[in-house]
Amino acid sequence: MAAEVIMPRLSDTMEEGRIIKWLKKVGDPVKEGELLLEVETDKADIEVEAFDTGILIEITAEEGETIKVGEKIGLIGSKEEAKGIRKPAAPAEEAHPAKPERPPRAEKAEEEEKPEESAAVEEILEEEAKAEAPEKEKAKRATEEEKRKREEEQRRKKEERKEEERYRREEEERRKEYAEEARRRAEELKEKPRRPEPAVSIHMDQRTAIDKFVARRAPGKATVSPLARELAQKHDIDLSQITGTGPGGEIVKRDIEQAVSAKAKAGPAAKIEVLRKAREVRATPLAVVLAEREGVDLEEVRGTGIDGRIRETDVKAYVARRCNERGEEFQELSLMRKTIARRMTLSKQTIPHFYLNMTIDMDAAVELRKKLNEGKKDEEKISYNDLIVKASALALEEVPEVNSTFVEEKVRVNKRINVGIATATPDGLVVPVIMDANRKSAADIAREARDKAERARKRKLRPDEYSNATFTVSNLGMFGIDHFTAIIDPGQSAILAVGALAQEPVVVDGQVRPKNLMRVTLSCDHRVVDGYVGTQFLIKLRELLEKPETLHAKS
């Protein structure tokens, strides 16, 4: 039975992948473990191996398509299952057309008489066939394109007709409703003539406070009866738009009732107005609605519909051109950018962050780095970030709560200390991971970090090289950033943001001295890490960096 080839999950954050290139064609034999295709993930470009042996009998996702994880992209089957398939046609330059059949005797005679001439003719025929092949292929593609356009145009016309018919039916129904409503109201007026409202009676032989009967109001502001105000709030009526018909211009119940009735009719009336405008400017109703929403004058829009009719797509194209004229441009998100957006939003929505800041004296670390890098080539030197990664790993040994993860009402304590290093690439942020960083020397970390950073920028990391981090270091100090706060990657409980190392004047024993200072900020998940625990981690980190003799050794 044929086995499906599915889009594999190549990282813990991957939700979809884009097919870069198929390394096998339909009809090619495939062995288990053999490279089958290249896939672009949110982190890297990865070669995918086949999980089955057989014949590639179907490719359901072409190069350039983006497919969800777990969805089918191809099919591998047996030789029997592959019998009915056709291999893709060979490129035109490699194609060899079949030779015209001729009677064997005539062929033999020709070969005996003029073998050189026969060979020349065959060569000419082959050359002509090669020259004609691209033209035939081009004509075939043009025919298919014309057919597709015709089908698309027919489908579009059908949709437009359906849309117009729907609006016509709605317009007719609304007109019937209006006529029925008018008839009903006329009948009510005949049956129930309006009675005048009773006047307020004031007895002249008693002293009565006039405020009981006349509502005070600010100049230019109408008063509102309590019942009218309650009714207006219930139906979301803007009182500033209502003209009162009560005593002294007061807004009374009947004014609100009339406003509610008018509001109810506004929806159908608006649709009728849309249809009227659509007929006037030869546009579809959807195009009219979109134009009003975007503030577009339909007189400036060129229609591509039947007889130049303006469609919704025409208005959208006009808006896009207008944006371009304003210097705006809309770009599709890469898979990496989509993943960053999704995970950072998830982090801020689900992880209660709090932040701890600390300033560290880096004088001793500066001297140690100079000593370790003496006589070394640039590509072999240890950076300050390598020392910070090593110090962070040792601090996590002392404060394991920071190396933990909140998982479904439980806390998972990670036994391995895997430190991710945030790395900028042209497509976005990638976090290569130094596995078991606490057991490696600063020199080992430097070599591994440099290699993985270079391959990350080329999208050549393997999934295991950017997965399973338990803690992350994000360093923007080399760009002159003094201090910042970082967002915790979901699945971790903390991230260390490292600022620039700079000389600053510090008072020591009553004297001002220059010191190499560095500011760090620890972002913590408050579900796992409390303020005291986070502080203990930073204190240990500071101790290790201010007395860094142990950082260059393996644990």
Coordinates of C-alpha atoms in Angstrom, one line a residue:
M1 CA 0.0 0.0 0.0
A2 CA 1.3 3.5 -0.9
A3 CA 2.7 5.6 1.9
E4 CA 1.9 9.3 2.2
V5 CA 4.8 11.8 2.4
I6 CA 3.7 14.4 4.9
M7 CA 5.1 17.8 5.8
P8 CA 7.2 16.9 8.9
R9 CA 7.5 18.9 12.1
L10 CA 11.2 19.9 12.0
S11 CA 11.2 22.1 15.1
D12 CA 9.2 22.6 18.2
T13 CA 7.9 25.9 16.9
M14 CA 7.2 24.8 13.3
E15 CA 3.5 24.9 12.1
E16 CA 4.0 25.1 8.4
G17 CA 6.8 24.7 5.9
R18 CA 7.6 26.0 2.3
I19 CA 8.8 23.5 -0.2
I20 CA 12.1 24.9 -1.7
K21 CA 12.9 22.0 -4.1
W22 CA 12.0 18.4 -4.7
L23 CA 15.2 16.3 -5.0
K24 CA 13.3 13.5 -6.7
K25 CA 10.8 13.5 -9.6
V26 CA 7.6 11.5 -10.0
G27 CA 8.6 8.0 -11.2
D28 CA 12.0 8.1 -9.5
P29 CA 13.0 5.2 -7.1
V30 CA 13.3 6.3 -3.5
K31 CA 15.1 4.6 -0.6
E32 CA 14.4 5.0 3.1
G33 CA 16.8 7.6 4.5
E34 CA 17.5 9.1 1.0
L35 CA 17.2 12.9 0.6
L36 CA 13.7 13.6 -0.9
L37 CA 13.2 17.4 -0.8
E38 CA 14.3 20.7 0.8
V39 CA 12.0 22.6 3.1
E40 CA 12.1 26.1 4.5
T41 CA 11.0 26.2 8.1
D42 CA 10.7 29.1 10.5
K43 CA 14.3 28.6 11.6
A44 CA 16.3 27.1 8.7
D45 CA 16.3 25.4 5.3
I46 CA 16.4 21.6 5.9
E47 CA 16.8 18.6 3.7
V48 CA 14.1 16.0 4.4
E49 CA 14.8 12.3 4.1
A50 CA 12.3 9.7 2.9
F51 CA 10.8 7.4 5.5
D52 CA 9.8 4.7 3.0
T53 CA 11.3 2.8 0.1
G54 CA 9.6 2.6 -3.3
I55 CA 8.7 4.8 -6.2
L56 CA 7.7 8.4 -5.9
I57 CA 4.3 8.1 -7.6
E58 CA 2.8 11.5 -6.8
I59 CA 3.8 15.0 -5.8
T60 CA 0.8 16.9 -4.4
A61 CA 2.6 20.1 -3.2
E62 CA 4.8 21.9 -5.7
E63 CA 7.9 23.9 -5.1
G64 CA 7.1 27.3 -3.5
E65 CA 3.9 26.1 -1.8
T66 CA 3.5 26.5 1.9
I67 CA 2.0 23.5 3.6
K68 CA 0.8 22.9 7.2
V69 CA 2.7 20.3 9.3
G70 CA 1.1 16.9 8.9
E71 CA -0.5 17.6 5.5
K72 CA 0.2 15.3 2.5
I73 CA 2.8 16.5 0.0
G74 CA 3.5 13.3 -1.9
L75 CA 3.0 9.5 -2.2
I76 CA 5.5 6.7 -2.3
G77 CA 4.3 3.3 -3.6
S78 CA 5.4 0.0 -5.1
K79 CA 6.4 -0.8 -8.7
E80 CA 2.9 -2.2 -9.3
E81 CA 1.3 1.0 -8.0
A82 CA 3.7 3.1 -10.1
K83 CA 2.7 1.3 -13.4
G84 CA 0.0 3.8 -14.2
I85 CA 2.0 6.9 -13.7
R86 CA 3.7 9.0 -16.3
K87 CA 7.1 10.5 -15.8
P88 CA 7.4 14.2 -16.4
A89 CA 8.4 15.0 -19.9
A90 CA 12.1 15.5 -20.4
P91 CA 13.3 19.1 -21.0
A92 CA 13.0 20.2 -24.7
E93 CA 16.8 20.3 -25.2
E94 CA 17.0 16.6 -24.1
A95 CA 14.0 15.4 -26.0
H96 CA 14.5 13.0 -28.9
P97 CA 11.4 12.7 -31.1
A98 CA 10.6 9.3 -32.5
K99 CA 11.9 8.7 -36.0
P100 CA 9.3 8.4 -38.7
E101 CA 8.5 4.8 -39.6
R102 CA 9.4 3.7 -43.1
P103 CA 9.3 0.3 -44.8
P104 CA 12.2 -1.8 -43.8
R105 CA 13.2 -2.6 -47.4
A106 CA 13.3 1.1 -48.3
E107 CA 15.3 1.9 -45.2
K108 CA 17.8 -0.8 -46.0
A109 CA 18.1 0.4 -49.6
E110 CA 18.7 3.9 -48.5
E111 CA 21.3 2.8 -46.0
E112 CA 23.1 0.8 -48.6
E113 CA 23.0 3.6 -51.2
K114 CA 23.5 6.8 -49.2
P115 CA 24.4 6.1 -45.5
E116 CA 26.0 9.6 -45.1
E117 CA 22.9 11.3 -46.5
S118 CA 20.6 9.3 -44.3
A119 CA 22.5 10.2 -41.2
A120 CA 22.5 13.9 -42.2
V121 CA 18.7 13.8 -42.7
E122 CA 18.1 12.3 -39.3
E123 CA 20.4 14.9 -37.7
I124 CA 18.4 17.7 -39.4
L125 CA 15.1 16.2 -38.3
E126 CA 16.4 16.0 -34.7
E127 CA 17.6 19.6 -34.8
E128 CA 14.2 20.8 -36.2
A129 CA 12.3 18.8 -33.5
K130 CA 14.5 20.4 -30.8
A131 CA 13.8 23.9 -32.2
E132 CA 10.1 23.2 -32.5
A133 CA 9.7 21.7 -29.0
P134 CA 9.9 25.0 -27.0
E135 CA 7.4 26.7 -29.4
K136 CA 5.0 23.8 -29.0
E137 CA 5.4 23.9 -25.2
K138 CA 4.9 27.7 -25.3
A139 CA 1.7 27.3 -27.4
K140 CA 0.4 24.7 -25.1
R141 CA 1.0 26.9 -22.0
A142 CA -0.7 29.8 -23.8
T143 CA -3.7 27.7 -24.6
E144 CA -4.0 26.5 -21.0
E145 CA -3.6 30.1 -19.7
E146 CA -6.4 31.3 -22.0
K147 CA -8.6 28.5 -20.9
R148 CA -8.0 29.3 -17.2
K149 CA -8.7 33.0 -17.9
R150 CA -12.0 32.2 -19.6
E151 CA -13.1 29.9 -16.8
E152 CA -12.1 32.6 -14.2
E153 CA -14.1 35.3 -16.2
Q154 CA -17.1 33.0 -16.4
R155 CA -16.9 32.3 -12.7
R156 CA -16.6 36.0 -11.9
K157 CA -19.6 36.9 -14.1
K158 CA -21.7 34.2 -12.4
E159 CA -20.7 35.6 -8.9
E160 CA -21.6 39.1 -10.0
R161 CA -25.0 38.0 -11.3
K162 CA -25.7 36.2 -8.0
E163 CA -24.7 39.2 -6.0
E164 CA -26.9 41.6 -8.0
E165 CA -29.9 39.2 -7.7
R166 CA -29.5 38.9 -4.0
Y167 CA -29.5 42.7 -3.6
R168 CA -32.5 43.0 -5.9
R169 CA -34.5 40.5 -3.8
E170 CA -33.5 42.3 -0.6
E171 CA -34.5 45.7 -2.0
E172 CA -37.9 44.4 -3.0
E173 CA -38.5 42.8 0.4
R174 CA -37.6 46.1 2.1
R175 CA -39.9 48.1 -0.1
K176 CA -42.7 45.7 0.8
E177 CA -41.9 46.1 4.5
Y178 CA -41.9 49.9 4.2
A179 CA -45.3 49.9 2.4
E180 CA -46.7 47.6 5.1
E181 CA -45.3 49.7 7.9
A182 CA -46.8 52.9 6.3
R183 CA -50.2 51.2 5.9
R184 CA -50.2 49.9 9.5
R185 CA -49.3 53.3 10.9
A186 CA -52.0 55.0 8.9
E187 CA -54.6 52.6 10.3
E188 CA -53.3 53.3 13.9
L189 CA -53.7 57.0 13.4
K190 CA -57.3 56.6 12.2
E191 CA -58.2 54.3 15.1
K192 CA -56.3 56.2 17.9
P193 CA -56.3 60.0 17.4
R194 CA -53.7 61.7 19.5
R195 CA -54.9 63.1 22.8
P196 CA -53.3 66.3 24.2
E197 CA -51.0 65.7 27.1
P198 CA -52.6 66.9 30.4
A199 CA -51.3 70.2 31.6
V200 CA -49.7 70.7 35.0
S201 CA -52.1 72.3 37.5
I202 CA -50.8 74.9 39.9
H203 CA -53.1 76.2 42.7
M204 CA -52.7 79.9 43.2
D205 CA -53.6 79.8 46.9
Q206 CA -50.4 77.7 47.6
R207 CA -46.8 78.5 47.4
T208 CA -45.2 75.9 45.1
A209 CA -41.5 75.6 44.2
I210 CA -41.3 76.2 40.4
D211 CA -38.3 73.8 40.3
K212 CA -40.7 70.9 40.7
F213 CA -42.2 71.6 37.3
V214 CA -39.5 73.2 35.2
A215 CA -36.2 71.4 34.6
R216 CA -33.1 73.7 34.8
R217 CA -30.6 73.4 31.9
A218 CA -27.3 74.9 30.9
P219 CA -27.4 77.4 28.1
G220 CA -27.5 75.6 24.7
K221 CA -28.0 72.2 26.3
A222 CA -31.4 70.5 26.1
T223 CA -32.8 68.8 29.2
V224 CA -33.8 65.1 29.1
S225 CA -36.6 63.4 30.9
P226 CA -35.4 60.4 33.1
L227 CA -37.5 58.0 31.0
A228 CA -36.1 59.3 27.8
R229 CA -32.5 59.1 29.1
E230 CA -33.0 55.4 30.2
L231 CA -34.5 54.5 26.8
A232 CA -31.7 56.3 24.9
Q233 CA -29.1 54.3 26.9
K234 CA -30.9 51.1 26.2
H235 CA -30.9 51.6 22.4
D236 CA -27.5 53.4 22.2
I237 CA -29.0 56.7 21.0
D238 CA -26.7 59.8 20.9
L239 CA -28.8 62.5 22.8
S240 CA -26.7 65.3 21.2
Q241 CA -28.3 64.4 17.9
I242 CA -31.9 64.5 19.1
T243 CA -34.2 67.6 19.0
G244 CA -36.6 67.7 21.9
T245 CA -40.3 68.3 21.3
G246 CA -41.3 68.5 25.0
P247 CA -41.9 71.7 27.0
G248 CA -39.0 74.1 26.6
G249 CA -37.3 71.8 24.0
E250 CA -37.0 69.0 26.5
I251 CA -36.2 65.5 25.1
V252 CA -39.0 63.2 26.0
K253 CA -39.9 59.6 25.5
R254 CA -41.5 60.0 22.1
D255 CA -38.4 61.7 20.7
I256 CA -36.3 58.7 21.6
E257 CA -38.9 56.3 20.2
Q258 CA -38.8 58.1 16.9
A259 CA -35.0 57.9 16.9
V260 CA -35.1 54.2 17.6
S261 CA -37.5 53.7 14.7
A262 CA -35.3 55.7 12.3
K263 CA -32.2 53.8 13.3
A264 CA -34.0 50.5 12.6
K265 CA -34.8 51.7 9.1
A266 CA -31.3 53.0 8.4
G267 CA -29.9 49.5 7.7
P268 CA -32.3 48.6 4.8
A269 CA -32.3 52.2 3.6
A270 CA -28.5 52.1 3.4
K271 CA -28.6 49.0 1.3
I272 CA -31.0 50.7 -1.1
E273 CA -28.8 53.7 -1.3
V274 CA -25.8 51.4 -2.1
L275 CA -27.8 49.8 -5.0
R276 CA -28.7 53.3 -6.3
K277 CA -25.1 54.4 -6.3
A278 CA -24.0 51.1 -7.9
R279 CA -26.4 51.7 -10.8
E280 CA -25.2 55.3 -11.2
V281 CA -21.5 54.6 -11.4
R282 CA -21.7 51.1 -12.9
A283 CA -20.1 49.3 -10.0
T284 CA -21.0 46.3 -7.9
P285 CA -22.6 46.9 -4.5
L286 CA -19.5 45.4 -2.8
A287 CA -17.3 47.9 -4.7
V288 CA -19.5 50.8 -3.6
V289 CA -19.4 49.7 0.1
L290 CA -15.6 49.2 0.0
A291 CA -15.1 52.6 -1.7
E292 CA -17.1 54.4 0.9
R293 CA -15.2 52.7 3.7
E294 CA -11.8 53.5 2.1
G295 CA -12.8 57.0 1.1
V296 CA -12.3 56.3 -2.6
D297 CA -14.0 58.3 -5.4
L298 CA -15.3 55.7 -7.8
E299 CA -14.9 58.2 -10.7
E300 CA -11.2 57.7 -10.4
V301 CA -11.3 53.9 -10.5
R302 CA -11.0 52.0 -13.8
G303 CA -13.4 49.1 -13.9
T304 CA -12.3 45.7 -15.3
G305 CA -15.7 44.0 -15.1
I306 CA -18.3 43.6 -17.9
D307 CA -18.5 46.8 -20.0
G308 CA -16.0 48.5 -17.7
R309 CA -18.0 47.8 -14.5
I310 CA -16.1 48.5 -11.3
R311 CA -15.6 45.5 -9.1
E312 CA -14.4 45.1 -5.5
T313 CA -11.0 44.0 -6.8
D314 CA -10.7 47.2 -8.8
V315 CA -11.2 49.3 -5.6
K316 CA -8.7 47.2 -3.7
A317 CA -6.1 47.6 -6.5
Y318 CA -6.8 51.4 -6.5
V319 CA -6.2 51.5 -2.7
A320 CA -3.0 49.5 -3.1
R321 CA -1.7 51.9 -5.7
R322 CA -2.6 54.9 -3.6
C323 CA -0.7 53.4 -0.7
N324 CA 2.4 52.9 -3.0
E325 CA 2.1 56.6 -4.1
R326 CA 2.2 57.5 -0.4
G327 CA 5.4 55.6 0.0
E328 CA 3.8 52.6 1.7
E329 CA 4.5 48.9 0.9
F330 CA 2.9 45.7 2.2
Q331 CA 5.1 42.7 2.5
E332 CA 4.2 39.1 3.1
L333 CA 5.6 37.7 6.4
S334 CA 8.2 35.0 6.1
L335 CA 7.7 31.8 8.0
M336 CA 10.2 32.9 10.6
R337 CA 8.6 36.3 11.1
K338 CA 5.1 34.6 11.5
T339 CA 6.5 32.3 14.2
I340 CA 8.2 35.1 16.0
A341 CA 5.0 37.1 16.0
R342 CA 2.9 34.2 17.2
R343 CA 5.3 33.1 20.0
M344 CA 6.0 36.5 21.3
T345 CA 2.3 37.3 21.4
L346 CA 1.7 34.0 23.2
S347 CA 4.4 34.8 25.7
K348 CA 3.0 38.2 26.6
Q349 CA -0.5 36.9 26.8
T350 CA 0.2 33.8 28.9
I351 CA 3.4 34.5 30.9
P352 CA 3.3 37.0 33.8
H353 CA 6.6 38.8 33.3
F354 CA 8.5 40.8 36.0
Y355 CA 12.0 42.2 35.7
L356 CA 15.1 42.5 37.8
N357 CA 18.0 44.8 37.0
M358 CA 21.6 44.6 38.2
T359 CA 24.9 46.4 37.4
I360 CA 28.0 44.2 37.3
D361 CA 31.7 45.3 37.7
M362 CA 33.4 43.7 34.7
D363 CA 37.0 44.8 35.4
A364 CA 38.2 41.3 36.3
A365 CA 36.3 39.8 33.3
V366 CA 38.0 42.3 31.0
E367 CA 41.5 41.3 32.3
L368 CA 40.7 37.6 32.0
R369 CA 39.5 37.9 28.4
K370 CA 42.7 39.8 27.5
K371 CA 44.7 37.0 29.0
L372 CA 42.8 34.2 27.3
N373 CA 42.9 35.9 23.9
E374 CA 46.6 36.6 23.8
G375 CA 48.2 35.3 20.6
K376 CA 45.0 34.0 19.2
K377 CA 43.5 34.6 15.8
D378 CA 40.3 36.6 15.7
E379 CA 38.2 33.6 14.9
E380 CA 39.6 31.8 18.0
K381 CA 39.0 34.6 20.5
I382 CA 36.6 34.5 23.4
S383 CA 33.9 37.2 23.5
Y384 CA 32.3 38.7 26.6
N385 CA 29.1 37.0 25.6
D386 CA 30.8 33.6 25.8
L387 CA 31.9 34.4 29.4
I388 CA 28.3 35.5 30.2
V389 CA 26.8 32.3 28.7
K390 CA 29.2 30.2 30.8
A391 CA 28.5 32.3 34.0
S392 CA 24.8 32.0 33.4
A393 CA 25.0 28.2 33.1
L394 CA 26.9 27.9 36.4
A395 CA 24.5 30.2 38.1
L396 CA 21.6 28.0 36.9
E397 CA 23.3 25.0 38.6
E398 CA 23.1 27.0 41.9
V399 CA 19.5 28.3 41.3
P400 CA 17.8 25.5 39.4
E401 CA 14.3 27.1 39.8
V402 CA 15.3 29.5 37.0
N403 CA 16.1 26.5 34.8
S404 CA 12.5 25.2 35.2
T405 CA 9.3 25.4 33.1
F406 CA 5.7 25.9 34.0
V407 CA 3.7 23.0 32.4
E408 CA -0.1 22.6 32.9
E409 CA -0.3 23.5 36.6
K410 CA 3.1 21.8 37.3
V411 CA 6.7 22.9 37.3
R412 CA 9.2 20.8 35.3
V413 CA 12.7 21.1 36.6
N414 CA 15.1 20.6 33.7
K415 CA 18.1 18.5 34.6
R416 CA 20.2 19.6 31.6
I417 CA 21.3 23.3 31.3
N418 CA 21.0 24.2 27.6
V419 CA 21.6 27.9 27.0
G420 CA 20.1 29.6 23.9
I421 CA 22.0 32.6 22.3
A422 CA 19.7 35.0 20.5
T423 CA 21.2 35.6 17.1
A424 CA 20.1 38.2 14.5
T425 CA 19.7 36.9 10.9
P426 CA 18.4 38.7 7.7
D427 CA 15.0 36.9 8.2
G428 CA 14.7 37.5 12.0
L429 CA 15.8 36.1 15.3
V430 CA 17.2 32.5 15.6
V431 CA 18.3 31.0 18.9
P432 CA 21.1 28.4 18.5
V433 CA 21.5 26.3 21.6
I434 CA 24.7 25.4 23.6
M435 CA 23.7 22.0 25.0
D436 CA 25.1 21.3 28.5
A437 CA 26.7 24.7 28.6
N438 CA 27.6 24.3 32.3
R439 CA 30.0 21.4 31.4
K440 CA 31.9 23.3 28.6
S441 CA 34.7 25.8 28.9
A442 CA 34.4 29.3 27.6
A443 CA 36.6 28.4 24.7
D444 CA 34.4 25.5 23.8
I445 CA 31.3 27.7 24.0
A446 CA 33.1 30.3 21.8
R447 CA 33.8 27.8 19.0
E448 CA 30.4 26.3 19.1
A449 CA 28.5 29.6 19.3
R450 CA 30.5 31.1 16.4
D451 CA 29.9 28.1 14.2
K452 CA 26.2 27.9 14.9
A453 CA 25.7 31.7 14.5
E454 CA 27.3 31.6 11.0
R455 CA 25.2 28.6 9.9
A456 CA 22.1 30.3 11.4
R457 CA 22.6 33.3 9.2
K458 CA 22.8 30.9 6.2
R459 CA 19.7 28.9 7.4
K460 CA 21.8 25.8 7.7
L461 CA 21.1 24.8 11.3
R462 CA 19.8 21.3 12.1
P463 CA 16.5 21.2 14.2
D464 CA 18.4 19.8 17.2
E465 CA 20.7 22.8 17.1
Y466 CA 18.0 25.4 17.8
S467 CA 15.6 23.3 20.0
N468 CA 15.4 22.4 23.7
A469 CA 16.9 25.5 25.2
T470 CA 16.1 25.9 28.9
F471 CA 17.4 29.5 29.3
T472 CA 18.3 32.3 26.8
V473 CA 20.9 35.1 26.7
S474 CA 20.0 38.1 24.5
N475 CA 23.0 40.5 24.2
L476 CA 22.5 43.9 22.5
G477 CA 25.5 45.5 24.2
M478 CA 27.7 45.2 21.1
F479 CA 25.3 47.6 19.4
G480 CA 25.6 50.2 22.1
I481 CA 22.3 49.4 24.0
D482 CA 22.8 50.3 27.6
H483 CA 20.0 48.1 29.0
F484 CA 16.7 46.6 27.8
T485 CA 14.1 44.0 28.7
A486 CA 13.6 40.8 26.7
I487 CA 10.5 38.6 26.2
I488 CA 10.6 35.1 27.6
D489 CA 10.4 32.3 25.0
P490 CA 7.5 30.1 25.7
G491 CA 8.8 26.9 27.3
Q492 CA 11.3 28.7 29.5
S493 CA 11.0 30.7 32.7
A494 CA 13.6 33.4 32.3
I495 CA 15.7 35.3 29.8
L496 CA 18.8 37.5 30.5
A497 CA 19.1 40.8 28.6
V498 CA 22.7 42.0 28.4
G499 CA 23.5 45.7 27.9
A500 CA 26.7 47.4 26.8
L501 CA 30.0 47.2 28.7
A502 CA 31.2 50.8 29.3
Q503 CA 33.6 52.7 31.5
E504 CA 31.9 54.8 34.1
P505 CA 33.1 56.8 37.1
V506 CA 32.5 55.0 40.4
V507 CA 33.2 56.2 44.0
V508 CA 35.4 53.5 45.7
D509 CA 36.7 54.2 49.2
G510 CA 35.9 57.9 48.9
Q511 CA 37.8 58.2 45.5
V512 CA 36.3 58.4 42.0
R513 CA 37.7 55.6 39.8
P514 CA 36.8 54.4 36.3
K515 CA 35.1 51.0 36.2
N516 CA 34.0 48.7 33.4
L517 CA 30.3 48.3 34.2
M518 CA 27.6 46.2 32.5
R519 CA 23.9 46.3 33.2
V520 CA 21.8 43.1 32.9
T521 CA 18.0 42.6 33.2
L522 CA 16.5 39.2 34.1
S523 CA 12.9 38.7 32.8
C524 CA 11.1 36.1 35.0
D525 CA 7.9 34.0 34.7
H526 CA 6.3 34.8 38.0
R527 CA 4.4 31.5 38.0
V528 CA 7.8 29.7 38.6
V529 CA 10.3 32.3 39.6
D530 CA 9.7 34.7 42.5
G531 CA 11.6 37.9 43.1
Y532 CA 13.9 36.3 45.7
V533 CA 14.8 33.4 43.5
G534 CA 15.5 35.7 40.5
T535 CA 17.6 37.9 42.8
Q536 CA 19.7 34.9 44.0
F537 CA 20.4 34.0 40.3
L538 CA 21.6 37.5 39.6
I539 CA 23.8 37.6 42.7
K540 CA 25.4 34.3 41.7
L541 CA 25.9 35.6 38.1
R542 CA 27.6 38.8 39.5
E543 CA 29.9 36.8 41.7
L544 CA 31.0 34.6 38.8
L545 CA 31.7 37.6 36.5
E546 CA 33.4 39.7 39.1
K547 CA 35.6 36.7 40.1
P548 CA 35.8 34.9 36.7
E549 CA 38.8 32.6 37.2
T550 CA 36.6 29.4 36.9
L551 CA 34.8 30.5 33.7
H552 CA 37.4 29.3 31.3
A553 CA 37.6 25.7 32.7
K554 CA 35.3 22.8 32.0
S555 CA 33.1 21.7 34.9

